[in-house]
mmCIF file of C-alpha atoms in Angstrom:
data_model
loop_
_atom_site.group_PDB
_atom_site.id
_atom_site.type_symbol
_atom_site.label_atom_id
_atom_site.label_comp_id
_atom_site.label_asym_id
_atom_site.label_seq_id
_atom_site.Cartn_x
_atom_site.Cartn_y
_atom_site.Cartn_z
ATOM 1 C CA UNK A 1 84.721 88.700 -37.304
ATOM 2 C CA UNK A 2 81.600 87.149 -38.490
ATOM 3 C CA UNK A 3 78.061 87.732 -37.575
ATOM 4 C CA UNK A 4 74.640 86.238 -38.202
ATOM 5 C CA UNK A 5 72.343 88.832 -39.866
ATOM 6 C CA UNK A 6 68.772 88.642 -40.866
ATOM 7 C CA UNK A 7 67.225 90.344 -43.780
ATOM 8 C CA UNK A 8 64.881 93.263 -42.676
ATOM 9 C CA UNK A 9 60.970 92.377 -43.514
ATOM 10 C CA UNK A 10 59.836 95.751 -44.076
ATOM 11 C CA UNK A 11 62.178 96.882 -46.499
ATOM 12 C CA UNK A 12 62.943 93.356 -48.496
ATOM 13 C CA UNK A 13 60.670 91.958 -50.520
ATOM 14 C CA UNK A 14 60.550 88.195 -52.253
ATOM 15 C CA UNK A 15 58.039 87.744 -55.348
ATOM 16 C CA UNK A 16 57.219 85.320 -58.377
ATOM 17 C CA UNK A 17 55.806 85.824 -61.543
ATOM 18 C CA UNK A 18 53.853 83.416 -63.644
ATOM 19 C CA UNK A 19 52.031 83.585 -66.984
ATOM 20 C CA UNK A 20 48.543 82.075 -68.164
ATOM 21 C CA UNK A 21 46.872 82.536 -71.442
ATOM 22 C CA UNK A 22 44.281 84.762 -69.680
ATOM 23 C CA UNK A 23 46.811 86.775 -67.551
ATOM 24 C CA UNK A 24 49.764 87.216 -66.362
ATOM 25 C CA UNK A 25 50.385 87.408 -62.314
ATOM 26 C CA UNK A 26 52.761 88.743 -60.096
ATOM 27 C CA UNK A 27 52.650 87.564 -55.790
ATOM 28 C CA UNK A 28 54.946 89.051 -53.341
ATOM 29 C CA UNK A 29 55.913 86.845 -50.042
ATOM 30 C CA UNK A 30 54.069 88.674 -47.154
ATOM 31 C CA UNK A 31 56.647 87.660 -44.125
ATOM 32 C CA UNK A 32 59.497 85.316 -45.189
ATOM 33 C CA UNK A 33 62.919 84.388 -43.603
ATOM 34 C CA UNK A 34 66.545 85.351 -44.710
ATOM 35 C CA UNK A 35 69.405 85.014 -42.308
ATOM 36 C CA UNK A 36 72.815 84.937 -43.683
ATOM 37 C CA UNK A 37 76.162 84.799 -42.104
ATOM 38 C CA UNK A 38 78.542 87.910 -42.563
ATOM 39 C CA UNK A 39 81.857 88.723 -42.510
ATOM 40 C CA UNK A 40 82.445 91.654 -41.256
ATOM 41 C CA UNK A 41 86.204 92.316 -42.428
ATOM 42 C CA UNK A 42 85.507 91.109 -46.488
ATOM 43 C CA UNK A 43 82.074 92.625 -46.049
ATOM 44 C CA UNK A 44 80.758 89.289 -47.998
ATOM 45 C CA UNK A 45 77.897 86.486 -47.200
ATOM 46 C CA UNK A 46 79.552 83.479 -46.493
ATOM 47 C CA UNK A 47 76.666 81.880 -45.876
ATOM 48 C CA UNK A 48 73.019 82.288 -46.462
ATOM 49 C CA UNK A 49 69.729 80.611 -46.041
ATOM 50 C CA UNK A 50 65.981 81.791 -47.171
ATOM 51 C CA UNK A 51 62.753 80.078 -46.434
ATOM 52 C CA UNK A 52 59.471 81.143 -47.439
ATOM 53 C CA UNK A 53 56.165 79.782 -46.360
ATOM 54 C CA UNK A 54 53.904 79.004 -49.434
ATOM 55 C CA UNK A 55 51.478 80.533 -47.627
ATOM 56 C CA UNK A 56 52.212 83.794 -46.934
ATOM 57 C CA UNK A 57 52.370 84.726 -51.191
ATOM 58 C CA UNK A 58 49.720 87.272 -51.869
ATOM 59 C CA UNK A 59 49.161 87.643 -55.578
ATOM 60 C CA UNK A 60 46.056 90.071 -55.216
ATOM 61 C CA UNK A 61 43.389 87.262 -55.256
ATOM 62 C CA UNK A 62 42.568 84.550 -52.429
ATOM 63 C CA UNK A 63 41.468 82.147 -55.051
ATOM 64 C CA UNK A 64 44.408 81.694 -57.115
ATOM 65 C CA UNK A 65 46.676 81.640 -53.886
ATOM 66 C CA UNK A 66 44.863 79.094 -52.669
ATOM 67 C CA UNK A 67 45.368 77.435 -56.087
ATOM 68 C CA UNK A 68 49.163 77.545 -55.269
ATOM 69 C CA UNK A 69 48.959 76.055 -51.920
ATOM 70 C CA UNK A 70 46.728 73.325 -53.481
ATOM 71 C CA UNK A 71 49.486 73.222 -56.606
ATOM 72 C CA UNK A 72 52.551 72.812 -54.291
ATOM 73 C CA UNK A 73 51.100 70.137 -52.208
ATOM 74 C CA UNK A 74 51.865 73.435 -49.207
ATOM 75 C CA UNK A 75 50.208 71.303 -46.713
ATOM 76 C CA UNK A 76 52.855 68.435 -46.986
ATOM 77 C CA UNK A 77 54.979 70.950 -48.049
ATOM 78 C CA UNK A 78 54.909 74.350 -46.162
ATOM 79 C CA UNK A 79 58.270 75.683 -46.907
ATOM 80 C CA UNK A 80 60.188 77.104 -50.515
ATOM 81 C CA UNK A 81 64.234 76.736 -48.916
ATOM 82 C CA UNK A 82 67.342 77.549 -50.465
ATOM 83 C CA UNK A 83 70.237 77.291 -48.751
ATOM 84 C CA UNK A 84 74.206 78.032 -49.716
ATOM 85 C CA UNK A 85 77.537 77.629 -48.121
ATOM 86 C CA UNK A 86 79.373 78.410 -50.735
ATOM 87 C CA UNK A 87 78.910 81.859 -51.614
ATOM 88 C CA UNK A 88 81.511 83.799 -53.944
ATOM 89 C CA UNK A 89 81.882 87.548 -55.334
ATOM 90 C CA UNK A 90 83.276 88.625 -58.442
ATOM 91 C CA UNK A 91 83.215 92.548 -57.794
ATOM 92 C CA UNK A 92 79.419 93.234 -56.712
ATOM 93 C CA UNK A 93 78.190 89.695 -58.164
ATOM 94 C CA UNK A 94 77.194 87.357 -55.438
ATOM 95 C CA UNK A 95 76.912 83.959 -56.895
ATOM 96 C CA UNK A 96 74.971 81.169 -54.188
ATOM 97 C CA UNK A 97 75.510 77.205 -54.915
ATOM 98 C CA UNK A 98 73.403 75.496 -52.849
ATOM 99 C CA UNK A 99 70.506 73.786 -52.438
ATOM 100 C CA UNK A 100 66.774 75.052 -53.298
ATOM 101 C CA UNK A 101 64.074 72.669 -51.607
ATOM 102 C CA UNK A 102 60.988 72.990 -53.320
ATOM 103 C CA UNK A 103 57.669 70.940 -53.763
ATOM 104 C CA UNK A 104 59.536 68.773 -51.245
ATOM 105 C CA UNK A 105 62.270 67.740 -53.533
ATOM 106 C CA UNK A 106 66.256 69.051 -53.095
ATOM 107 C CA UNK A 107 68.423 69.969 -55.929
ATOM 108 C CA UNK A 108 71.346 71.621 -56.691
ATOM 109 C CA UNK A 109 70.596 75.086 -56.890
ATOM 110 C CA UNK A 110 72.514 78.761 -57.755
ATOM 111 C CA UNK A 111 71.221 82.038 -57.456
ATOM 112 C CA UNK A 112 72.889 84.958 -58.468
ATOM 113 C CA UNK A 113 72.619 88.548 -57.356
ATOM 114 C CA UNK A 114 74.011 91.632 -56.861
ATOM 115 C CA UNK A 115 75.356 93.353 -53.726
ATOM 116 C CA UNK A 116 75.232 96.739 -52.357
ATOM 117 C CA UNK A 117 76.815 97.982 -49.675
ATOM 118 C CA UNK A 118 76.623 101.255 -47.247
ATOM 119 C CA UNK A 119 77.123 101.854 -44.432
ATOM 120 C CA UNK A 120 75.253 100.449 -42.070
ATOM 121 C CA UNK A 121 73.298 98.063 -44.786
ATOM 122 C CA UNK A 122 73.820 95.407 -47.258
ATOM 123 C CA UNK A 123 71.354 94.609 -49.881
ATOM 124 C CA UNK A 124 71.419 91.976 -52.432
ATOM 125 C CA UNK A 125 69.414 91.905 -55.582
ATOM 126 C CA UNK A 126 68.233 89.140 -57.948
ATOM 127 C CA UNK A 127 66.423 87.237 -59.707
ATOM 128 C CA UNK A 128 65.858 83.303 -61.416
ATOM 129 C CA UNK A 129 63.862 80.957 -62.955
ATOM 130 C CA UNK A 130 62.158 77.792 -61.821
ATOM 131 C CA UNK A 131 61.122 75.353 -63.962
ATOM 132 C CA UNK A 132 58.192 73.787 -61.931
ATOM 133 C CA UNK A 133 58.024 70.484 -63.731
ATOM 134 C CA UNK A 134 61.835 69.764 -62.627
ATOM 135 C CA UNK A 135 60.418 69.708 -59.375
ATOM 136 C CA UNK A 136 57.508 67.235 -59.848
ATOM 137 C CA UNK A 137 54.467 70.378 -59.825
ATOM 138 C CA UNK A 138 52.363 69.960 -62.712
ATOM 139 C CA UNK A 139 51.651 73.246 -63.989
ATOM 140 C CA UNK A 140 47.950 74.839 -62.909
ATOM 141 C CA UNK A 141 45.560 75.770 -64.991
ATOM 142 C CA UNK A 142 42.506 77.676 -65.482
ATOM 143 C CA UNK A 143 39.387 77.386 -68.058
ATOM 144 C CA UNK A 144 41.494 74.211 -69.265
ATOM 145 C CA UNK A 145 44.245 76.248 -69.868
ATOM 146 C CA UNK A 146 47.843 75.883 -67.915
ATOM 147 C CA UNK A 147 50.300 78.006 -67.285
ATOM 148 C CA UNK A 148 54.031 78.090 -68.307
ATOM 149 C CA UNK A 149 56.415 76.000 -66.582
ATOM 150 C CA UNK A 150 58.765 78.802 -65.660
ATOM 151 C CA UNK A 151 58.272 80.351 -62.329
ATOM 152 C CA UNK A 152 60.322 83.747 -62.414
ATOM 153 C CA UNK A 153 61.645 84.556 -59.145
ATOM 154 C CA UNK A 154 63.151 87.798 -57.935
ATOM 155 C CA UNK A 155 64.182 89.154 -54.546
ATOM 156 C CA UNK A 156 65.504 92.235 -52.804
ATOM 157 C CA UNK A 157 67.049 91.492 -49.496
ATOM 158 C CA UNK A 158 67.984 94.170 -47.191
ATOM 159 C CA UNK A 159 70.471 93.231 -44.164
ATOM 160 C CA UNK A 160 71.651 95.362 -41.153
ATOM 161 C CA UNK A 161 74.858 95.024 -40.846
ATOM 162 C CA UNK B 1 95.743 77.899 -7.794
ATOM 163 C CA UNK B 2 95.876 81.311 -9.553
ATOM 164 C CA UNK B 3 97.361 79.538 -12.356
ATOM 165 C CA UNK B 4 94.757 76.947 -12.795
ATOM 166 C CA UNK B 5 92.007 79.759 -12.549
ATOM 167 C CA UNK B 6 93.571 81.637 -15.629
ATOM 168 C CA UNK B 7 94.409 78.395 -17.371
ATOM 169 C CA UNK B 8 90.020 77.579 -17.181
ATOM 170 C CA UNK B 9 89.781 81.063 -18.098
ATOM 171 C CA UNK B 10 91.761 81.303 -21.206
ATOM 172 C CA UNK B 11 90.763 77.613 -22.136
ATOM 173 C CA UNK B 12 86.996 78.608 -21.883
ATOM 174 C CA UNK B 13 87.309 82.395 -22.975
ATOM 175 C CA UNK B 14 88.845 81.452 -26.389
ATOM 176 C CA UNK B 15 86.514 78.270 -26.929
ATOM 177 C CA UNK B 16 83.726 80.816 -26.547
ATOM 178 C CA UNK B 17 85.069 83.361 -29.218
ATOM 179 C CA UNK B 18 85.709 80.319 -31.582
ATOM 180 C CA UNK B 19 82.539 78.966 -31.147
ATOM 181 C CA UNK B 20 81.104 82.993 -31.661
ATOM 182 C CA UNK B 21 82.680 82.874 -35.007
ATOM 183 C CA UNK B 22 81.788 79.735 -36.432
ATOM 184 C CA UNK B 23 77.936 79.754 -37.403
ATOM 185 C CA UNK B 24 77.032 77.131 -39.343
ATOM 186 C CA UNK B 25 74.616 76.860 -41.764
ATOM 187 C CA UNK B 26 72.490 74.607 -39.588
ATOM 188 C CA UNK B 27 72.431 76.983 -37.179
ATOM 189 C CA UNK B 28 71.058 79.312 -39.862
ATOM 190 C CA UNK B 29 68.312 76.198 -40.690
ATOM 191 C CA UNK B 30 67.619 75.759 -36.875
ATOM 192 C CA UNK B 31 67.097 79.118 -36.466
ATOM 193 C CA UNK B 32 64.578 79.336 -39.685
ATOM 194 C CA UNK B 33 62.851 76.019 -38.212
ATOM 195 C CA UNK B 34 62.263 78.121 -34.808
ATOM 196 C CA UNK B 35 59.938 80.560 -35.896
ATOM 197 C CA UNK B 36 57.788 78.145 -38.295
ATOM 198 C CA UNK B 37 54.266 78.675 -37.291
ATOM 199 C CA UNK B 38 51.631 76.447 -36.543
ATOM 200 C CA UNK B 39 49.693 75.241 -39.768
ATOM 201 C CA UNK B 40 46.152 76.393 -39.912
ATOM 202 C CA UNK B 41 43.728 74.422 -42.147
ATOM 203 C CA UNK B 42 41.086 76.399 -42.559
ATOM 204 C CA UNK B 43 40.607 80.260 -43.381
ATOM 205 C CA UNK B 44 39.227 82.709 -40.870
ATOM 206 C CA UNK B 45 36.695 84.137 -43.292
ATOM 207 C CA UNK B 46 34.320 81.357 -44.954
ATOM 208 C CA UNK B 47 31.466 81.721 -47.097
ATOM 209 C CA UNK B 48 28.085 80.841 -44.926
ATOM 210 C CA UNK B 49 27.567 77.538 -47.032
ATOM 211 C CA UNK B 50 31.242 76.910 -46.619
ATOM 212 C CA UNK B 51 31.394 77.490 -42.787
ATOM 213 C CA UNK B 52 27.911 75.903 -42.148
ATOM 214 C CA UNK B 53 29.117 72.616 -44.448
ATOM 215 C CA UNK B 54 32.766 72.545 -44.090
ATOM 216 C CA UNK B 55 33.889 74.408 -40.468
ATOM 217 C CA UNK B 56 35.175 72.461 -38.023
ATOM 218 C CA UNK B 57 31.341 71.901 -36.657
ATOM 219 C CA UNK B 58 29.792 72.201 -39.953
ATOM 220 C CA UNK B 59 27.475 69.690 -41.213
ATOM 221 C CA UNK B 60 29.659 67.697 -43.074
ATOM 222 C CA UNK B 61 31.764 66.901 -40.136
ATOM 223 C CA UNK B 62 28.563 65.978 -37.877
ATOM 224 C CA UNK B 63 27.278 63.556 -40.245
ATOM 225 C CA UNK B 64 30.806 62.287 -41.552
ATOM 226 C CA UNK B 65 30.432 62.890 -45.181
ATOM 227 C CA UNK B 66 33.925 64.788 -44.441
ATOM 228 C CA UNK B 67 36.703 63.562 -41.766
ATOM 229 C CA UNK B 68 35.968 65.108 -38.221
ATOM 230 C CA UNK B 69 39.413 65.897 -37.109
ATOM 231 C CA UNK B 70 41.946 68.504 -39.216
ATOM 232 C CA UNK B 71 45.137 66.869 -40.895
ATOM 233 C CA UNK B 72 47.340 68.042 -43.526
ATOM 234 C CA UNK B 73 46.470 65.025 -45.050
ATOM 235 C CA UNK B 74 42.491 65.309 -44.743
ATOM 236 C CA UNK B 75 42.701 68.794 -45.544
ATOM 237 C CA UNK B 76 44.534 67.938 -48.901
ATOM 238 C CA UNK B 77 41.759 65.861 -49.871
ATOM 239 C CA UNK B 78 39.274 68.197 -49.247
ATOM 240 C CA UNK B 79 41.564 70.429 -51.816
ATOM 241 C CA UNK B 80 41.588 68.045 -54.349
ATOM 242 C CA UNK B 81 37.531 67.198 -54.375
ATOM 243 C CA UNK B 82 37.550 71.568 -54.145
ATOM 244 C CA UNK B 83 39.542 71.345 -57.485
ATOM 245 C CA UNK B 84 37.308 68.538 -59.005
ATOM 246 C CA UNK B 85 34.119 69.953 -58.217
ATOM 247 C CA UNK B 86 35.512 73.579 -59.287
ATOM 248 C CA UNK B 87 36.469 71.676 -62.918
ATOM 249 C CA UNK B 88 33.203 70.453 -63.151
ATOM 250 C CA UNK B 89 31.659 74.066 -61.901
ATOM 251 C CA UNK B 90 33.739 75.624 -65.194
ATOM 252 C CA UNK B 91 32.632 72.873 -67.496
ATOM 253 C CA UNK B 92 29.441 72.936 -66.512
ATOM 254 C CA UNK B 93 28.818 76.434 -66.308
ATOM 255 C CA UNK B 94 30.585 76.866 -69.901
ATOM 256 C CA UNK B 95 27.886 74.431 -71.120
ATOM 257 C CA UNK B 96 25.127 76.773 -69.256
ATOM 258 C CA UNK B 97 26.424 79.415 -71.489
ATOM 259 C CA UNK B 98 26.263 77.542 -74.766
ATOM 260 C CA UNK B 99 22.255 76.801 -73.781
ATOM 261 C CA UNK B 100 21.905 80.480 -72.960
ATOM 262 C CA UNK B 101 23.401 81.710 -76.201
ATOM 263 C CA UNK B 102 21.004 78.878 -77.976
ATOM 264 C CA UNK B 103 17.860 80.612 -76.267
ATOM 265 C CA UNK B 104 18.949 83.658 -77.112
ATOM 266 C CA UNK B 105 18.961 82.465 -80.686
ATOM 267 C CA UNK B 106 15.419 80.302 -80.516
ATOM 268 C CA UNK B 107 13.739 82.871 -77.886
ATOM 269 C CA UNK B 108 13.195 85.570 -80.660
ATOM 270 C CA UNK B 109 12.128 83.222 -83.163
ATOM 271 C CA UNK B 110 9.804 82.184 -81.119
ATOM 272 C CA UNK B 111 8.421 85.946 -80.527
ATOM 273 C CA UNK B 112 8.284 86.352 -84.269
ATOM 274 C CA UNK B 113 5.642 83.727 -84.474
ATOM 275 C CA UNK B 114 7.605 80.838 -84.840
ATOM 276 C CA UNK B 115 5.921 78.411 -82.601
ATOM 277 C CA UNK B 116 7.216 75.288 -84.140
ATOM 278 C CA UNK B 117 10.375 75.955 -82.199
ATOM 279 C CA UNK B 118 8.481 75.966 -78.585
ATOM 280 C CA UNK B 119 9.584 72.458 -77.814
ATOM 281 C CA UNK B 120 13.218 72.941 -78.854
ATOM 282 C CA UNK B 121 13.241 76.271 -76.917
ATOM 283 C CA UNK B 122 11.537 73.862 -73.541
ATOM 284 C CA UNK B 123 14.211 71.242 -73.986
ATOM 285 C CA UNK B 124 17.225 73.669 -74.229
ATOM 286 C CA UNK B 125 15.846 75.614 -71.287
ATOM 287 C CA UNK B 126 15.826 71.975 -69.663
ATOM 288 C CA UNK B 127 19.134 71.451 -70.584
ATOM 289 C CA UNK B 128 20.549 74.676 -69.419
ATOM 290 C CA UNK B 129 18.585 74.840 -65.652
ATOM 291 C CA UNK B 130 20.032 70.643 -65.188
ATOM 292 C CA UNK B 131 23.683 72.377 -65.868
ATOM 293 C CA UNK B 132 23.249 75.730 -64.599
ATOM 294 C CA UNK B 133 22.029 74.415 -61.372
ATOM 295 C CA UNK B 134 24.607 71.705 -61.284
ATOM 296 C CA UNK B 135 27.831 74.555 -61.277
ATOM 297 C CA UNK B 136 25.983 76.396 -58.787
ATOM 298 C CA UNK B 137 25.448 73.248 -56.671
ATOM 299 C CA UNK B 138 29.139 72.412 -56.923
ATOM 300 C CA UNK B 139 30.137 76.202 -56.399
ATOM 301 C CA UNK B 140 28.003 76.553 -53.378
ATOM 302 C CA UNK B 141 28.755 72.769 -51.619
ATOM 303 C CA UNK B 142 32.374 72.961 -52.479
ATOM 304 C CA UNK B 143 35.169 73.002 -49.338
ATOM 305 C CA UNK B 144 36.593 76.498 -48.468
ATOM 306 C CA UNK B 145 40.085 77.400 -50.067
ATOM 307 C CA UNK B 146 42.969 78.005 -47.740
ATOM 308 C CA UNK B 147 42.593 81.563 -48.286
ATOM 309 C CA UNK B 148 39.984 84.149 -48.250
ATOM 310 C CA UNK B 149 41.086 87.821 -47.707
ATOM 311 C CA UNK B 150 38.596 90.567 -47.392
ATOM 312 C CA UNK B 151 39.911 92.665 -49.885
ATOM 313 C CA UNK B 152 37.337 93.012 -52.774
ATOM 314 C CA UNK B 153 38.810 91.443 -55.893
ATOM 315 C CA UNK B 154 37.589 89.716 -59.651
ATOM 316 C CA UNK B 155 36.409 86.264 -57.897
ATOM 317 C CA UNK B 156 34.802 87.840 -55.482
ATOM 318 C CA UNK B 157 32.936 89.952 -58.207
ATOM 319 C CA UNK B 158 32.378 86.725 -59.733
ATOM 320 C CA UNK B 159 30.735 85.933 -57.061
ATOM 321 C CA UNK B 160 28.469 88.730 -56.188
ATOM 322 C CA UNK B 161 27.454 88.614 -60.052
ATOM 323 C CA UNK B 162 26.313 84.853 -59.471
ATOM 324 C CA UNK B 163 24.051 86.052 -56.689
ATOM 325 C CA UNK B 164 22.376 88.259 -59.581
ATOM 326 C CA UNK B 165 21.852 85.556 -62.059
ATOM 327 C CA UNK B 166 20.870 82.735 -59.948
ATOM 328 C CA UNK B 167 17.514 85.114 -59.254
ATOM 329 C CA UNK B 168 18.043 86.180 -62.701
ATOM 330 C CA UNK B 169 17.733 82.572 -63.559
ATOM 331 C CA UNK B 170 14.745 81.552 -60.878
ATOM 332 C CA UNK B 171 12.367 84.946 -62.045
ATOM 333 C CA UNK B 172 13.061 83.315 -65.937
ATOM 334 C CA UNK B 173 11.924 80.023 -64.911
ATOM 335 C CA UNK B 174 8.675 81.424 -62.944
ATOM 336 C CA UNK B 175 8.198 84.226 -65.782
ATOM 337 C CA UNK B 176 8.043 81.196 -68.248
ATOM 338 C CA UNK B 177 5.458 79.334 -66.751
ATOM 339 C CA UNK B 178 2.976 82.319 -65.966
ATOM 340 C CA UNK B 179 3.647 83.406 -69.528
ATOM 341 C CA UNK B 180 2.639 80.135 -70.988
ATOM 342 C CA UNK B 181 -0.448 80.287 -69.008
ATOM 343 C CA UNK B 182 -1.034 83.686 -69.754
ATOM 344 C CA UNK B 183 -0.447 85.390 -66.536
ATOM 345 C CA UNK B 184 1.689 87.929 -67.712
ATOM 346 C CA UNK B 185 2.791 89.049 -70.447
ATOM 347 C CA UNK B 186 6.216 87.267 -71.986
ATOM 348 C CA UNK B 187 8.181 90.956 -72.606
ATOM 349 C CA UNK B 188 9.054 90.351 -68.802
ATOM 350 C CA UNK B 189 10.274 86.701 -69.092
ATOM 351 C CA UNK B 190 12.378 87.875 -72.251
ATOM 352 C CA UNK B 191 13.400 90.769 -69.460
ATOM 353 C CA UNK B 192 14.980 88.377 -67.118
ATOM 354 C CA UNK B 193 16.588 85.827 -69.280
ATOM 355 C CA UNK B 194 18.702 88.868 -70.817
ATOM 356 C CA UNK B 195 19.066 90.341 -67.606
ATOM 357 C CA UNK B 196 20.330 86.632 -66.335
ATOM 358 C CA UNK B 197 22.293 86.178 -69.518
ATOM 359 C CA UNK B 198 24.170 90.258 -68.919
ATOM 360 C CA UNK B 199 25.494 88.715 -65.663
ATOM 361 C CA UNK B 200 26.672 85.151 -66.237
ATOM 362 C CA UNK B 201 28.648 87.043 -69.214
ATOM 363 C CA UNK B 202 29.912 89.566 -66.963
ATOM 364 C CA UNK B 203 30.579 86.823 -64.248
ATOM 365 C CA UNK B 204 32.666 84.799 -66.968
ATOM 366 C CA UNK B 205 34.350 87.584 -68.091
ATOM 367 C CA UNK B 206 35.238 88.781 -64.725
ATOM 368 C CA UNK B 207 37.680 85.255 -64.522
ATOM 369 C CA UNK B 208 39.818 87.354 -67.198
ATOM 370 C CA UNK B 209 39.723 91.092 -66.014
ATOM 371 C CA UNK B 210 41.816 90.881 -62.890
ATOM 372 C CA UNK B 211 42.103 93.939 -60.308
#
């Protein structure tokens, strides 16, 4: 039997990190979406879709998040989606090959994690990186500095199951 | 008849269960595309310069040095003159800085009896009002960002330190003049260009000490 299940706001969190010559930052998604489809008799994602408004990132200063929205084109934008049909396990090792949509543009995308399970919840833990320039997002900068390319992305999403 | 009722019955009973069990992964992306909220252009909180220039009835809009109606796509220009003008505000304001520093070099000198330097130190502090006053002019005309929280952080320190030296800057100016004409005495107009110079440091270096 399979069921649609969405990943519980107040306990999961989604966050980036970035790093500039003056400082390194860390923002965490205020509200985000994660609904996934589960199967209840493999106790396994088969199927799994996240989408996080730009706007709702909150790195701790309004200024450099509106940076971001302004960096990401967020108007035209709005929405960071990844999206996977074909999810596999290898133990605890959740492996997602999808699609991440980001800056606008789609590509081939897989995100790996790892799976707990009790009984009445499933989490899934990860993290990857995301090199911005792939994606056509010229790197920001600040006092004519930029920062690096690499967007490090992790995640902790926790389902009722 | 009792046979065709169970036949619709089974037919429709098991379609339902199949269709229970197959959720695709549109349905996952229709379901995401539901909840997606309205887009809001501009940020509740504004500064007053920003709200009186830039809100929906500000100034700007009235007189249409900025588009009257909100789009995505007027908004993002707005954001991109923001980022020009704040490029301009760091360049400038980095070039205030260097004339600052050169006062503070020529200023003493100038105590010390040196009073061939009187015209450099009047040009400099020429040169340092034009580009002071042009990153505040940019800082305090630019379009609000598409956030503003209340919570008190390093920009907004920034910020509240820029209140400080732009009098800072203003008492130097008027300090100057009465102490070239002798109307008080220049310890006081040395008071306020280091007080002025203490807080565009600490403003600077408030970019780089986040909390």
């Amino acid at each position: 039997m399979k069921k649609k299940v969405s990943a519980i706001m107040e306990l999961s969190t989604f966050m980036y990190g970035m790093h500039h010559p003056l400082h390194s930052f860390e923002s965490t998604a205020k509200e985000f979406k994660c609904i996934a489809v589960y199967n209840e008799d493999s106790k396994q994602l088969e199927i799994v879709a996240v989408s996080v408004p730009v706007k709702n990132f909150d790195s701790g200063n309004s200024n450099r998040d509106s940076h971001v929205i302004e960096t990401l084109d967020a108007l035209k934008y709005p929405n960071i989606t990844f999206s996977a049909q074909d999810v596999s396990y290898e133990g605890n090792k959740v492996s997602a090959k999808g699609k991440l949509i980001f800056h606008g543009e789609s590509k081939p995308f897989t995100i790996t994690g790892e799976q707990t399970l009790n009984m009445k919840s499933l989490s899934i833990i990860g993290n990857f990186d995301v090199n911005m320039t792939e994606f056509g997002v010229k790197p920001p900068s600040l006092m004519g500095m930029s920062t690096d390319e690499e967007i490090k992305v992790s995640f902790d999403f926790k389902f009722e199951i | 008849m009792k046979l065709t009722i169970l036949f619709v019955t089974l037919f429709f009973g098991l379609g339902v269960t199949s269709n229970a069990q197959e959720i695709s992964l549109d349905d996952l992306l229709f379901d995401i595309k539901a909840e997606e909220e309205e887009p809001v252009y501009l940020p509740k909180k504004m500064l007053f310069s920003q709200r009186m220039l830039w809100g929906e009835k500000g100034l700007y809009r009235g007189i249409g040095l900025a588009p009257k109606v909100l789009t995505a796509e007027t908004r993002e220009k707005e954001l991109r003159a923001r980022r020009t003008m704040f490029k301009i505000h760091q360049a400038t304001g980095l070039l205030a800085a260097a004339g600052m520093i050169t006062q503070a070099i020529l200023g003493p000198k100038l105590y010390n009896g040196n009073f061939g330097i009187r015209n450099a130190h009047k040009r400099v502090a020429l040169g340092t009002n034009i580009v002071y006053g042009t990153a505040a002019l940019l800082s305090f005309t630019s379009p609000p960002p598409m956030v503003n929280r209340k919570k008190f952080d390093n920009i907004k320190l920034h910020k509240l330190l820029s209140i400080v030296h732009l009098s800072g800057m203003v008492a130097t100016n008027v300090l100057a003049n009465q102490a070239s004409e002798g109307k008080v005495n220049k310890k006081w107009h040395r008071a306020a260009a280091v007080t002025t110079f203490g807080a565009y440091v600490a403003a600077i270096a408030s970019i780089k000490f986040e909390f």
